[in-house]
PDB file of C-alpha atoms in Angstrom:
ATOM      1  CA  MET A  30      51.202-107.128  18.417  1.00  0.00           C
ATOM      2  CA  ARG A  31      54.541-108.498  17.377  1.00  0.00           C
ATOM      3  CA  ASN A  32      57.217-108.244  20.002  1.00  0.00           C
ATOM      4  CA  PRO A  33      60.710-107.446  18.718  1.00  0.00           C
ATOM      5  CA  ALA A  34      62.135-108.768  21.979  1.00  0.00           C
ATOM      6  CA  ASN A  35      61.133-112.242  20.816  1.00  0.00           C
ATOM      7  CA  ALA A  36      63.169-111.883  17.690  1.00  0.00           C
ATOM      8  CA  ALA A  37      66.481-113.063  19.141  1.00  0.00           C
ATOM      9  CA  LEU A  38      67.787-115.711  16.777  1.00  0.00           C
ATOM     10  CA  ASP A  39      70.103-118.527  17.645  1.00  0.00           C
ATOM     11  CA  ALA A  40      72.524-120.384  15.388  1.00  0.00           C
ATOM     12  CA  VAL A  41      69.916-122.964  14.344  1.00  0.00           C
ATOM     13  CA  ASP A  42      67.468-120.202  13.339  1.00  0.00           C
ATOM     14  CA  ARG A  43      70.186-118.624  11.239  1.00  0.00           C
ATOM     15  CA  ARG A  44      70.957-121.969   9.577  1.00  0.00           C
ATOM     16  CA  LEU A  45      67.251-122.340   8.847  1.00  0.00           C
ATOM     17  CA  MET A  46      67.223-118.852   7.291  1.00  0.00           C
ATOM     18  CA  VAL A  47      70.209-119.680   5.122  1.00  0.00           C
ATOM     19  CA  ALA A  48      68.705-123.051   4.128  1.00  0.00           C
ATOM     20  CA  THR A  49      65.444-121.411   2.987  1.00  0.00           C
ATOM     21  CA  GLN A  50      66.524-118.049   1.604  1.00  0.00           C
ATOM     22  CA  ALA A  51      66.616-119.438  -1.942  1.00  0.00           C
ATOM     23  CA  GLY A  52      63.161-120.889  -1.309  1.00  0.00           C
ATOM     24  CA  LEU A  53      61.243-123.681   0.349  1.00  0.00           C
ATOM     25  CA  PRO A  54      61.865-127.171  -1.104  1.00  0.00           C
ATOM     26  CA  ARG A  55      59.105-128.109  -3.546  1.00  0.00           C
ATOM     27  CA  VAL A  56      58.572-131.664  -2.385  1.00  0.00           C
ATOM     28  CA  SER A  57      55.661-133.285  -0.634  1.00  0.00           C
ATOM     29  CA  ARG A  58      57.248-132.975   2.829  1.00  0.00           C
ATOM     30  CA  PRO A  59      59.444-129.860   2.652  1.00  0.00           C
ATOM     31  CA  TYR A  60      59.890-129.404   6.395  1.00  0.00           C
ATOM     32  CA  ASP A  61      61.078-133.011   6.783  1.00  0.00           C
ATOM     33  CA  LEU A  62      63.690-132.338   4.113  1.00  0.00           C
ATOM     34  CA  LEU A  63      64.892-129.188   5.895  1.00  0.00           C
ATOM     35  CA  ALA A  64      64.997-131.086   9.187  1.00  0.00           C
ATOM     36  CA  ALA A  65      67.200-133.765   7.644  1.00  0.00           C
ATOM     37  CA  GLU A  66      69.466-131.087   6.174  1.00  0.00           C
ATOM     38  CA  LEU A  67      69.867-129.321   9.507  1.00  0.00           C
ATOM     39  CA  GLY A  68      70.065-132.478  11.617  1.00  0.00           C
ATOM     40  CA  ILE A  69      67.035-131.587  13.760  1.00  0.00           C
ATOM     41  CA  ASP A  70      63.575-133.114  13.809  1.00  0.00           C
ATOM     42  CA  ALA A  71      60.692-131.867  11.695  1.00  0.00           C
ATOM     43  CA  ALA A  72      58.667-130.717  14.698  1.00  0.00           C
ATOM     44  CA  GLU A  73      61.519-128.393  15.626  1.00  0.00           C
ATOM     45  CA  VAL A  74      61.601-126.928  12.120  1.00  0.00           C
ATOM     46  CA  LEU A  75      57.880-126.147  12.417  1.00  0.00           C
ATOM     47  CA  THR A  76      58.272-124.686  15.914  1.00  0.00           C
ATOM     48  CA  ARG A  77      61.138-122.456  14.827  1.00  0.00           C
ATOM     49  CA  LEU A  78      59.337-121.256  11.685  1.00  0.00           C
ATOM     50  CA  GLN A  79      56.221-120.507  13.732  1.00  0.00           C
ATOM     51  CA  ARG A  80      58.292-118.583  16.272  1.00  0.00           C
ATOM     52  CA  MET A  81      59.931-116.517  13.537  1.00  0.00           C
ATOM     53  CA  LEU A  82      56.484-115.820  12.039  1.00  0.00           C
ATOM     54  CA  ASP A  83      55.197-114.740  15.451  1.00  0.00           C
ATOM     55  CA  SER A  84      58.140-112.426  16.081  1.00  0.00           C
ATOM     56  CA  GLY A  85      57.986-111.017  12.548  1.00  0.00           C
ATOM     57  CA  VAL A  86      61.439-112.252  11.516  1.00  0.00           C
ATOM     58  CA  ILE A  87      59.486-114.066   8.808  1.00  0.00           C
ATOM     59  CA  ARG A  88      56.830-111.782   7.309  1.00  0.00           C
ATOM     60  CA  ARG A  89      55.062-114.643   5.592  1.00  0.00           C
ATOM     61  CA  ILE A  90      55.762-117.901   3.793  1.00  0.00           C
ATOM     62  CA  GLY A  91      54.651-117.600   0.214  1.00  0.00           C
ATOM     63  CA  ALA A  92      55.207-116.727  -3.412  1.00  0.00           C
ATOM     64  CA  VAL A  93      56.766-113.523  -4.724  1.00  0.00           C
ATOM     65  CA  PRO A  94      55.266-112.551  -8.098  1.00  0.00           C
ATOM     66  CA  ASN A  95      57.364-110.910 -10.789  1.00  0.00           C
ATOM     67  CA  HIS A  96      55.336-107.952 -12.029  1.00  0.00           C
ATOM     68  CA  TYR A  97      57.108-107.775 -15.365  1.00  0.00           C
ATOM     69  CA  ALA A  98      56.399-111.418 -16.211  1.00  0.00           C
ATOM     70  CA  ILE A  99      52.750-110.995 -15.258  1.00  0.00           C
ATOM     71  CA  GLY A 100      52.504-108.322 -17.945  1.00  0.00           C
ATOM     72  CA  TYR A 101      52.691-105.285 -15.677  1.00  0.00           C
ATOM     73  CA  THR A 102      55.591-103.685 -17.486  1.00  0.00           C
ATOM     74  CA  ALA A 103      54.885-100.095 -16.457  1.00  0.00           C
ATOM     75  CA  ASN A 104      56.085 -99.618 -12.919  1.00  0.00           C
ATOM     76  CA  GLY A 105      55.194 -96.288 -11.387  1.00  0.00           C
ATOM     77  CA  MET A 106      56.247 -95.166  -7.946  1.00  0.00           C
ATOM     78  CA  SER A 107      53.507 -92.708  -7.067  1.00  0.00           C
ATOM     79  CA  VAL A 108      54.448 -90.251  -4.325  1.00  0.00           C
ATOM     80  CA  TRP A 109      52.015 -88.001  -2.495  1.00  0.00           C
ATOM     81  CA  ASN A 110      52.202 -85.032  -0.154  1.00  0.00           C
ATOM     82  CA  VAL A 111      49.433 -85.914   2.293  1.00  0.00           C
ATOM     83  CA  ASP A 112      48.263 -84.071   5.394  1.00  0.00           C
ATOM     84  CA  ASP A 113      50.123 -85.656   8.327  1.00  0.00           C
ATOM     85  CA  ARG A 114      46.945 -85.845  10.393  1.00  0.00           C
ATOM     86  CA  ARG A 115      45.157 -87.916   7.764  1.00  0.00           C
ATOM     87  CA  VAL A 116      47.942 -89.894   6.145  1.00  0.00           C
ATOM     88  CA  ASP A 117      47.597 -93.063   8.242  1.00  0.00           C
ATOM     89  CA  ALA A 118      43.877 -93.500   7.650  1.00  0.00           C
ATOM     90  CA  LEU A 119      44.236 -92.737   3.942  1.00  0.00           C
ATOM     91  CA  GLY A 120      47.388 -94.865   3.567  1.00  0.00           C
ATOM     92  CA  ALA A 121      45.469 -97.897   4.815  1.00  0.00           C
ATOM     93  CA  GLN A 122      42.724 -97.266   2.224  1.00  0.00           C
ATOM     94  CA  ILE A 123      45.219 -96.863  -0.604  1.00  0.00           C
ATOM     95  CA  GLY A 124      47.118-100.002   0.439  1.00  0.00           C
ATOM     96  CA  ALA A 125      43.831-101.890   0.128  1.00  0.00           C
ATOM     97  CA  LEU A 126      43.356-100.928  -3.557  1.00  0.00           C
ATOM     98  CA  ASP A 127      43.841-103.988  -5.742  1.00  0.00           C
ATOM     99  CA  PHE A 128      46.449-102.354  -7.996  1.00  0.00           C
ATOM    100  CA  VAL A 129      48.756-101.111  -5.227  1.00  0.00           C
ATOM    101  CA  THR A 130      51.541-103.577  -4.393  1.00  0.00           C
ATOM    102  CA  HIS A 131      53.497-101.585  -1.814  1.00  0.00           C
ATOM    103  CA  CYS A 132      52.325 -98.645   0.259  1.00  0.00           C
ATOM    104  CA  TYR A 133      54.397 -96.859   2.883  1.00  0.00           C
ATOM    105  CA  ARG A 134      54.690 -93.636   4.805  1.00  0.00           C
ATOM    106  CA  ARG A 135      58.199 -92.181   4.550  1.00  0.00           C
ATOM    107  CA  PRO A 136      59.812 -88.934   5.725  1.00  0.00           C
ATOM    108  CA  ARG A 137      59.762 -85.779   3.614  1.00  0.00           C
ATOM    109  CA  ARG A 138      63.135 -84.299   2.658  1.00  0.00           C
ATOM    110  CA  MET A 139      62.457 -80.605   2.490  1.00  0.00           C
ATOM    111  CA  PRO A 140      62.890 -78.539   0.469  1.00  0.00           C
ATOM    112  CA  GLN A 141      63.684 -81.030  -2.311  1.00  0.00           C
ATOM    113  CA  TRP A 142      61.154 -83.731  -1.488  1.00  0.00           C
ATOM    114  CA  PRO A 143      57.690 -82.892  -0.074  1.00  0.00           C
ATOM    115  CA  TYR A 144      56.153 -86.381  -0.435  1.00  0.00           C
ATOM    116  CA  ASN A 145      55.356 -88.574   2.570  1.00  0.00           C
ATOM    117  CA  LEU A 146      53.187 -91.355   1.067  1.00  0.00           C
ATOM    118  CA  PHE A 147      54.611 -93.846  -1.438  1.00  0.00           C
ATOM    119  CA  ALA A 148      52.361 -96.244  -3.378  1.00  0.00           C
ATOM    120  CA  MET A 149      53.782 -98.569  -6.029  1.00  0.00           C
ATOM    121  CA  VAL A 150      51.393 -98.946  -8.949  1.00  0.00           C
ATOM    122  CA  HIS A 151      51.853-101.485 -11.739  1.00  0.00           C
ATOM    123  CA  GLY A 152      50.091-101.689 -15.054  1.00  0.00           C
ATOM    124  CA  PRO A 153      50.505-102.955 -18.603  1.00  0.00           C
ATOM    125  CA  ASP A 154      51.303 -99.415 -19.783  1.00  0.00           C
ATOM    126  CA  ARG A 155      51.681 -95.862 -18.526  1.00  0.00           C
ATOM    127  CA  ALA A 156      48.153 -94.844 -19.451  1.00  0.00           C
ATOM    128  CA  GLU A 157      46.843 -97.538 -17.107  1.00  0.00           C
ATOM    129  CA  VAL A 158      49.201 -96.443 -14.324  1.00  0.00           C
ATOM    130  CA  GLU A 159      48.063 -92.831 -14.803  1.00  0.00           C
ATOM    131  CA  ALA A 160      44.424 -93.907 -14.600  1.00  0.00           C
ATOM    132  CA  LYS A 161      45.156 -95.762 -11.367  1.00  0.00           C
ATOM    133  CA  ALA A 162      47.037 -92.776  -9.945  1.00  0.00           C
ATOM    134  CA  ALA A 163      43.962 -90.672 -10.748  1.00  0.00           C
ATOM    135  CA  ARG A 164      41.890 -93.051  -8.612  1.00  0.00           C
ATOM    136  CA  ILE A 165      44.329 -92.580  -5.738  1.00  0.00           C
ATOM    137  CA  ALA A 166      44.134 -88.796  -6.201  1.00  0.00           C
ATOM    138  CA  LEU A 167      40.349 -88.999  -5.995  1.00  0.00           C
ATOM    139  CA  LEU A 168      40.544 -90.997  -2.794  1.00  0.00           C
ATOM    140  CA  LEU A 169      43.013 -88.571  -1.210  1.00  0.00           C
ATOM    141  CA  GLY A 170      40.979 -85.528  -2.234  1.00  0.00           C
ATOM    142  CA  ASP A 171      41.909 -82.320  -0.468  1.00  0.00           C
ATOM    143  CA  ALA A 172      44.217 -84.151   1.965  1.00  0.00           C
ATOM    144  CA  CYS A 173      46.802 -84.243  -0.823  1.00  0.00           C
ATOM    145  CA  ALA A 174      48.669 -81.092  -1.849  1.00  0.00           C
ATOM    146  CA  ALA A 175      50.730 -82.541  -4.711  1.00  0.00           C
ATOM    147  CA  HIS A 176      51.822 -85.794  -6.282  1.00  0.00           C
ATOM    148  CA  GLU A 177      54.086 -87.244  -8.950  1.00  0.00           C
ATOM    149  CA  VAL A 178      54.549 -90.646 -10.577  1.00  0.00           C
ATOM    150  CA  LEU A 179      58.146 -91.773 -11.052  1.00  0.00           C
ATOM    151  CA  TYR A 180      58.532 -94.393 -13.772  1.00  0.00           C
ATOM    152  CA  SER A 181      61.446 -96.783 -13.779  1.00  0.00           C
ATOM    153  CA  THR A 182      63.356 -96.701 -17.038  1.00  0.00           C
ATOM    154  CA  GLU A 183      66.156 -99.131 -16.246  1.00  0.00           C
ATOM    155  CA  ILE A 184      67.060-101.755 -13.661  1.00  0.00           C
ATOM    156  CA  LEU A 185      70.607-100.824 -12.667  1.00  0.00           C
ATOM    157  CA  LYS A 186      70.993-103.682 -10.185  1.00  0.00           C
ATOM    158  CA  LYS A 187      68.801-106.459  -8.834  1.00  0.00           C
ATOM    159  CA  THR A 188      70.154-109.005  -6.419  1.00  0.00           C
ATOM    160  CA  GLY A 189      68.106-110.658  -3.741  1.00  0.00           C
ATOM    161  CA  LEU A 190      68.711-110.246  -0.074  1.00  0.00           C
ATOM    162  CA  ARG A 191      71.716-112.245   1.046  1.00  0.00           C
ATOM    163  CA  ILE A 192      72.289-113.303   4.604  1.00  0.00           C
ATOM    164  CA  SER A 193      75.504-115.020   5.509  1.00  0.00           C
ATOM    165  CA  GLY A 194      75.360-118.134   7.643  1.00  0.00           C
TER     166      GLY A 194
ATOM    167  CA  MET B 197      59.485-111.155 -21.228  1.00  0.00           C
ATOM    168  CA  HIS B 198      56.702-113.725 -21.003  1.00  0.00           C
ATOM    169  CA  ASP B 199      53.240-113.384 -22.367  1.00  0.00           C
ATOM    170  CA  ALA B 200      50.850-112.458 -19.595  1.00  0.00           C
ATOM    171  CA  ALA B 201      48.183-114.522 -21.358  1.00  0.00           C
ATOM    172  CA  ALA B 202      50.167-117.674 -20.580  1.00  0.00           C
ATOM    173  CA  LEU B 203      48.634-117.589 -17.093  1.00  0.00           C
ATOM    174  CA  ASP B 204      45.354-119.412 -16.791  1.00  0.00           C
ATOM    175  CA  ASP B 205      42.734-119.005 -14.065  1.00  0.00           C
ATOM    176  CA  VAL B 206      44.214-121.813 -11.997  1.00  0.00           C
ATOM    177  CA  ASP B 207      47.634-120.115 -12.077  1.00  0.00           C
ATOM    178  CA  ARG B 208      46.070-116.861 -10.926  1.00  0.00           C
ATOM    179  CA  ARG B 209      44.164-118.527  -8.106  1.00  0.00           C
ATOM    180  CA  LEU B 210      47.339-120.351  -7.134  1.00  0.00           C
ATOM    181  CA  ILE B 211      49.368-117.109  -7.050  1.00  0.00           C
ATOM    182  CA  ASN B 212      46.722-115.370  -4.959  1.00  0.00           C
ATOM    183  CA  ALA B 213      46.397-118.316  -2.575  1.00  0.00           C
ATOM    184  CA  MET B 214      50.125-118.836  -2.141  1.00  0.00           C
ATOM    185  CA  GLN B 215      51.246-115.344  -1.202  1.00  0.00           C
ATOM    186  CA  GLY B 216      50.910-115.950   2.491  1.00  0.00           C
ATOM    187  CA  ASP B 217      49.788-118.270   5.279  1.00  0.00           C
ATOM    188  CA  PHE B 218      51.501-121.320   3.780  1.00  0.00           C
ATOM    189  CA  PRO B 219      50.593-124.043   6.279  1.00  0.00           C
ATOM    190  CA  LEU B 220      53.088-125.363   8.797  1.00  0.00           C
ATOM    191  CA  VAL B 221      51.992-128.991   8.517  1.00  0.00           C
ATOM    192  CA  ALA B 222      53.808-132.117   7.350  1.00  0.00           C
ATOM    193  CA  GLU B 223      52.324-131.988   3.816  1.00  0.00           C
ATOM    194  CA  PRO B 224      51.620-128.295   3.205  1.00  0.00           C
ATOM    195  CA  TYR B 225      51.379-128.486  -0.596  1.00  0.00           C
ATOM    196  CA  ARG B 226      48.678-131.124  -0.296  1.00  0.00           C
ATOM    197  CA  ALA B 227      46.733-128.867   2.096  1.00  0.00           C
ATOM    198  CA  VAL B 228      46.874-125.905  -0.325  1.00  0.00           C
ATOM    199  CA  ALA B 229      46.081-128.154  -3.300  1.00  0.00           C
ATOM    200  CA  GLU B 230      42.935-129.421  -1.588  1.00  0.00           C
ATOM    201  CA  MET B 231      41.833-125.860  -0.907  1.00  0.00           C
ATOM    202  CA  LEU B 232      42.217-125.059  -4.613  1.00  0.00           C
ATOM    203  CA  GLY B 233      40.652-128.318  -5.782  1.00  0.00           C
ATOM    204  CA  LEU B 234      43.905-129.589  -7.308  1.00  0.00           C
ATOM    205  CA  SER B 235      46.056-132.621  -6.736  1.00  0.00           C
ATOM    206  CA  GLU B 236      49.322-132.109  -4.896  1.00  0.00           C
ATOM    207  CA  THR B 237      51.223-133.147  -8.028  1.00  0.00           C
ATOM    208  CA  GLU B 238      49.442-130.586 -10.172  1.00  0.00           C
ATOM    209  CA  LEU B 239      50.093-127.838  -7.640  1.00  0.00           C
ATOM    210  CA  LEU B 240      53.812-128.661  -7.457  1.00  0.00           C
ATOM    211  CA  THR B 241      54.064-128.890 -11.264  1.00  0.00           C
ATOM    212  CA  ARG B 242      52.404-125.502 -11.689  1.00  0.00           C
ATOM    213  CA  LEU B 243      54.528-123.933  -8.956  1.00  0.00           C
ATOM    214  CA  ASP B 244      57.707-125.279 -10.594  1.00  0.00           C
ATOM    215  CA  SER B 245      56.563-123.950 -13.946  1.00  0.00           C
ATOM    216  CA  LEU B 246      55.697-120.487 -12.582  1.00  0.00           C
ATOM    217  CA  LEU B 247      59.138-120.275 -10.976  1.00  0.00           C
ATOM    218  CA  ALA B 248      60.932-121.609 -14.069  1.00  0.00           C
ATOM    219  CA  ARG B 249      59.113-119.035 -16.238  1.00  0.00           C
ATOM    220  CA  ARG B 250      59.982-116.315 -13.686  1.00  0.00           C
ATOM    221  CA  VAL B 251      56.312-115.453 -13.183  1.00  0.00           C
ATOM    222  CA  LEU B 252      57.231-115.980  -9.540  1.00  0.00           C
ATOM    223  CA  THR B 253      60.686-114.901  -8.461  1.00  0.00           C
ATOM    224  CA  ARG B 254      60.654-116.950  -5.289  1.00  0.00           C
ATOM    225  CA  PHE B 255      58.611-119.254  -3.096  1.00  0.00           C
ATOM    226  CA  GLY B 256      59.407-119.575   0.592  1.00  0.00           C
ATOM    227  CA  PRO B 257      59.783-117.619   3.814  1.00  0.00           C
ATOM    228  CA  MET B 258      60.096-113.846   3.363  1.00  0.00           C
ATOM    229  CA  PHE B 259      62.472-112.619   5.996  1.00  0.00           C
ATOM    230  CA  GLN B 260      62.164-109.189   7.581  1.00  0.00           C
ATOM    231  CA  ILE B 261      65.787-108.467   8.182  1.00  0.00           C
ATOM    232  CA  GLU B 262      64.818-105.614  10.527  1.00  0.00           C
ATOM    233  CA  ARG B 263      63.371-108.122  12.973  1.00  0.00           C
ATOM    234  CA  ALA B 264      66.613-110.072  12.980  1.00  0.00           C
ATOM    235  CA  GLY B 265      68.640-106.985  13.898  1.00  0.00           C
ATOM    236  CA  GLY B 266      69.299-105.849  10.338  1.00  0.00           C
ATOM    237  CA  ALA B 267      67.891-102.975   8.342  1.00  0.00           C
ATOM    238  CA  PHE B 268      66.475-102.051   4.922  1.00  0.00           C
ATOM    239  CA  VAL B 269      66.262 -98.517   3.625  1.00  0.00           C
ATOM    240  CA  LEU B 270      65.075 -96.962   0.387  1.00  0.00           C
ATOM    241  CA  ALA B 271      67.491 -94.247  -0.737  1.00  0.00           C
ATOM    242  CA  ALA B 272      67.702 -91.876  -3.673  1.00  0.00           C
ATOM    243  CA  MET B 273      70.234 -89.671  -5.409  1.00  0.00           C
ATOM    244  CA  VAL B 274      70.138 -86.847  -7.913  1.00  0.00           C
ATOM    245  CA  VAL B 275      72.664 -87.756 -10.610  1.00  0.00           C
ATOM    246  CA  ALA B 276      73.500 -85.712 -13.707  1.00  0.00           C
ATOM    247  CA  ASP B 277      72.918 -87.693 -16.910  1.00  0.00           C
ATOM    248  CA  GLU B 278      76.574 -87.532 -17.890  1.00  0.00           C
ATOM    249  CA  ASP B 279      77.588 -89.025 -14.497  1.00  0.00           C
ATOM    250  CA  LEU B 280      75.000 -91.772 -14.463  1.00  0.00           C
ATOM    251  CA  ALA B 281      77.226 -94.612 -15.702  1.00  0.00           C
ATOM    252  CA  ARG B 282      80.025 -93.757 -13.275  1.00  0.00           C
ATOM    253  CA  VAL B 283      77.744 -93.267 -10.257  1.00  0.00           C
ATOM    254  CA  SER B 284      75.730 -96.379 -11.067  1.00  0.00           C
ATOM    255  CA  ASP B 285      78.926 -98.469 -11.141  1.00  0.00           C
ATOM    256  CA  GLN B 286      80.097 -96.948  -7.871  1.00  0.00           C
ATOM    257  CA  VAL B 287      76.776 -97.470  -6.104  1.00  0.00           C
ATOM    258  CA  ASN B 288      76.238-100.996  -7.445  1.00  0.00           C
ATOM    259  CA  ALA B 289      79.712-102.020  -6.267  1.00  0.00           C
ATOM    260  CA  PHE B 290      78.431-101.845  -2.668  1.00  0.00           C
ATOM    261  CA  PRO B 291      77.177-105.284  -1.580  1.00  0.00           C
ATOM    262  CA  GLU B 292      74.662-103.466   0.667  1.00  0.00           C
ATOM    263  CA  VAL B 293      72.845-102.227  -2.469  1.00  0.00           C
ATOM    264  CA  ALA B 294      70.175-104.848  -3.223  1.00  0.00           C
ATOM    265  CA  HIS B 295      68.147-103.164  -5.978  1.00  0.00           C
ATOM    266  CA  ASN B 296      68.863-100.054  -7.960  1.00  0.00           C
ATOM    267  CA  TYR B 297      66.372 -98.490 -10.375  1.00  0.00           C
ATOM    268  CA  ARG B 298      66.745 -95.544 -12.673  1.00  0.00           C
ATOM    269  CA  ARG B 299      63.595 -93.404 -12.600  1.00  0.00           C
ATOM    270  CA  GLU B 300      62.435 -90.429 -14.639  1.00  0.00           C
ATOM    271  CA  HIS B 301      62.730 -87.585 -12.152  1.00  0.00           C
ATOM    272  CA  GLU B 302      65.268 -85.147 -10.759  1.00  0.00           C
ATOM    273  CA  PHE B 303      65.732 -87.852  -8.111  1.00  0.00           C
ATOM    274  CA  ASN B 304      66.723 -90.357 -10.779  1.00  0.00           C
ATOM    275  CA  MET B 305      68.507 -93.143  -8.909  1.00  0.00           C
ATOM    276  CA  TRP B 306      66.552 -95.173  -6.333  1.00  0.00           C
ATOM    277  CA  PHE B 307      68.100 -98.076  -4.492  1.00  0.00           C
ATOM    278  CA  VAL B 308      67.490-100.308  -1.501  1.00  0.00           C
ATOM    279  CA  LEU B 309      70.192-100.745   1.107  1.00  0.00           C
ATOM    280  CA  ALA B 310      70.156-103.935   3.180  1.00  0.00           C
ATOM    281  CA  THR B 311      72.543-104.309   6.089  1.00  0.00           C
ATOM    282  CA  ALA B 312      73.010-106.912   8.806  1.00  0.00           C
ATOM    283  CA  THR B 313      72.827-104.277  11.552  1.00  0.00           C
ATOM    284  CA  ARG B 314      70.939-101.013  12.003  1.00  0.00           C
ATOM    285  CA  GLU B 315      74.205 -99.089  12.265  1.00  0.00           C
ATOM    286  CA  GLY B 316      75.173-100.474   8.879  1.00  0.00           C
ATOM    287  CA  ILE B 317      72.773 -98.108   7.089  1.00  0.00           C
ATOM    288  CA  PRO B 318      74.309 -94.727   8.047  1.00  0.00           C
ATOM    289  CA  ASP B 319      77.726 -96.276   7.549  1.00  0.00           C
ATOM    290  CA  ALA B 320      76.893 -97.474   4.018  1.00  0.00           C
ATOM    291  CA  ILE B 321      75.318 -94.100   3.177  1.00  0.00           C
ATOM    292  CA  ALA B 322      78.450 -92.265   4.324  1.00  0.00           C
ATOM    293  CA  ARG B 323      80.639 -94.542   2.213  1.00  0.00           C
ATOM    294  CA  ILE B 324      78.425 -94.144  -0.865  1.00  0.00           C
ATOM    295  CA  GLU B 325      78.479 -90.356  -0.454  1.00  0.00           C
ATOM    296  CA  GLN B 326      82.251 -90.454  -0.169  1.00  0.00           C
ATOM    297  CA  ALA B 327      82.679 -92.738  -3.198  1.00  0.00           C
ATOM    298  CA  THR B 328      80.344 -90.750  -5.443  1.00  0.00           C
ATOM    299  CA  GLY B 329      80.794 -87.213  -4.084  1.00  0.00           C
ATOM    300  CA  LEU B 330      76.995 -86.837  -4.090  1.00  0.00           C
ATOM    301  CA  PRO B 331      74.422 -86.667  -1.283  1.00  0.00           C
ATOM    302  CA  VAL B 332      72.268 -89.714  -0.553  1.00  0.00           C
ATOM    303  CA  PHE B 333      68.688 -89.092   0.602  1.00  0.00           C
ATOM    304  CA  ALA B 334      67.373 -91.850   2.868  1.00  0.00           C
ATOM    305  CA  PHE B 335      63.667 -92.668   2.960  1.00  0.00           C
ATOM    306  CA  PRO B 336      63.215 -95.141   5.821  1.00  0.00           C
ATOM    307  CA  LYS B 337      59.722 -96.569   6.072  1.00  0.00           C
ATOM    308  CA  GLU B 338      57.856 -95.011   8.962  1.00  0.00           C
ATOM    309  CA  ARG B 339      54.723 -97.035   8.477  1.00  0.00           C
ATOM    310  CA  GLU B 340      53.793 -99.924   6.197  1.00  0.00           C
ATOM    311  CA  TYR B 341      50.218 -99.976   4.899  1.00  0.00           C
ATOM    312  CA  PHE B 342      50.438-102.884   2.477  1.00  0.00           C
ATOM    313  CA  VAL B 343      52.878-105.206   0.689  1.00  0.00           C
ATOM    314  CA  GLY B 344      51.602-107.859  -1.712  1.00  0.00           C
ATOM    315  CA  MET B 345      49.802-108.384  -4.965  1.00  0.00           C
ATOM    316  CA  LYS B 346      46.177-109.159  -5.772  1.00  0.00           C
ATOM    317  CA  LEU B 347      45.489-110.717  -9.168  1.00  0.00           C
ATOM    318  CA  ARG B 348      42.014-110.974 -10.601  1.00  0.00           C
ATOM    319  CA  ALA B 349      41.215-114.669 -10.829  1.00  0.00           C
TER     320      ALA B 349
END
C-alpha cells in the first residue's frame, strides 16, 4: 500500500518534477541527461524517481495517448447510478473492459445528479460508444438504476498540468 | 486530425508497452526496444514520430499532484446556452482550470481544477461561483478503478 507520509518532497524532487513535466528526454541515457541538468549524479535521479513512484507522487512513467488522433473521436462520459454496496466490485470489472480509459466512483449530488460511477468510453463514432455503454449496462445488470452518456461537443480549454518550480 | 490507419502494429505494441513501468536503468529505451524486438534507434524514431503527430500527447512521468500535497477535482456547471460564451471565458480565465469540455447535458460544462494545495480547491470553486454567479458542483474521485488505454495490437 502506498504511504502518503512518504510523499514529502524536497527542493531537488521539485526540480526533477519541473525538469520532466514536459516529458522525459528521448535520448539513449535520459536519466544521465537529467542528472547533468540538475547537477546531481544519475544514481540519485533513479533513486528519487523510484521513491516518487513508491509514494505515488509519480503514478507511472509512460506514454499518454491522444484518443482523438488514434481515431476515437466520439468521447462519451458514461455515468451510472449503481447500488453503493456493489459499486466497488462492479467498478473494478468495468475498469478492466478494454474500451474504458478512466473509471471512478464519485459522489452523487442529489437531487440533480444521481450518478456515482463514471466510465469514460471512446469510440470512432457515437453508435460504437452506445454499443459499448450497452455492454456496461449488461455487466451492471440490476445493480444499476439509471445511466446516461454525456458526449463532449467542444473543448473549451485544454492546458496540461503546470507545477511551478 | 490524423488518420487512425497511420498506426501500424509496431506502433500499437509500442503504445501498449510504453504506458507504464518504464525501466529505471541507464539505457531504458534499449531495454524496452529489446522487449519489443526493435532497435533502440527505431524505438526512439517511432516515439518521436508518435509525439510529433500528436498520437501521444506526452511521454514521461505522470505526476499525481494529490500525493505532492496538491489536488485535482472534476467539477460541472449548468449554464444556459446564451451565457455559455461569457461563462466559458470566466471559467477558463482561472489558471486552476486545466481542461474544460462542453457536453450535451443539462450539466453542460465539465472542467478539471488542479491546485497546489488541497485548500486551493474550495477556494477556487468559491471564486468561480462568485465570478460567474452560478453554482459549481464538485465531483471529487472517491475511488479510482482504472486509468489507461488498451489498444488492440
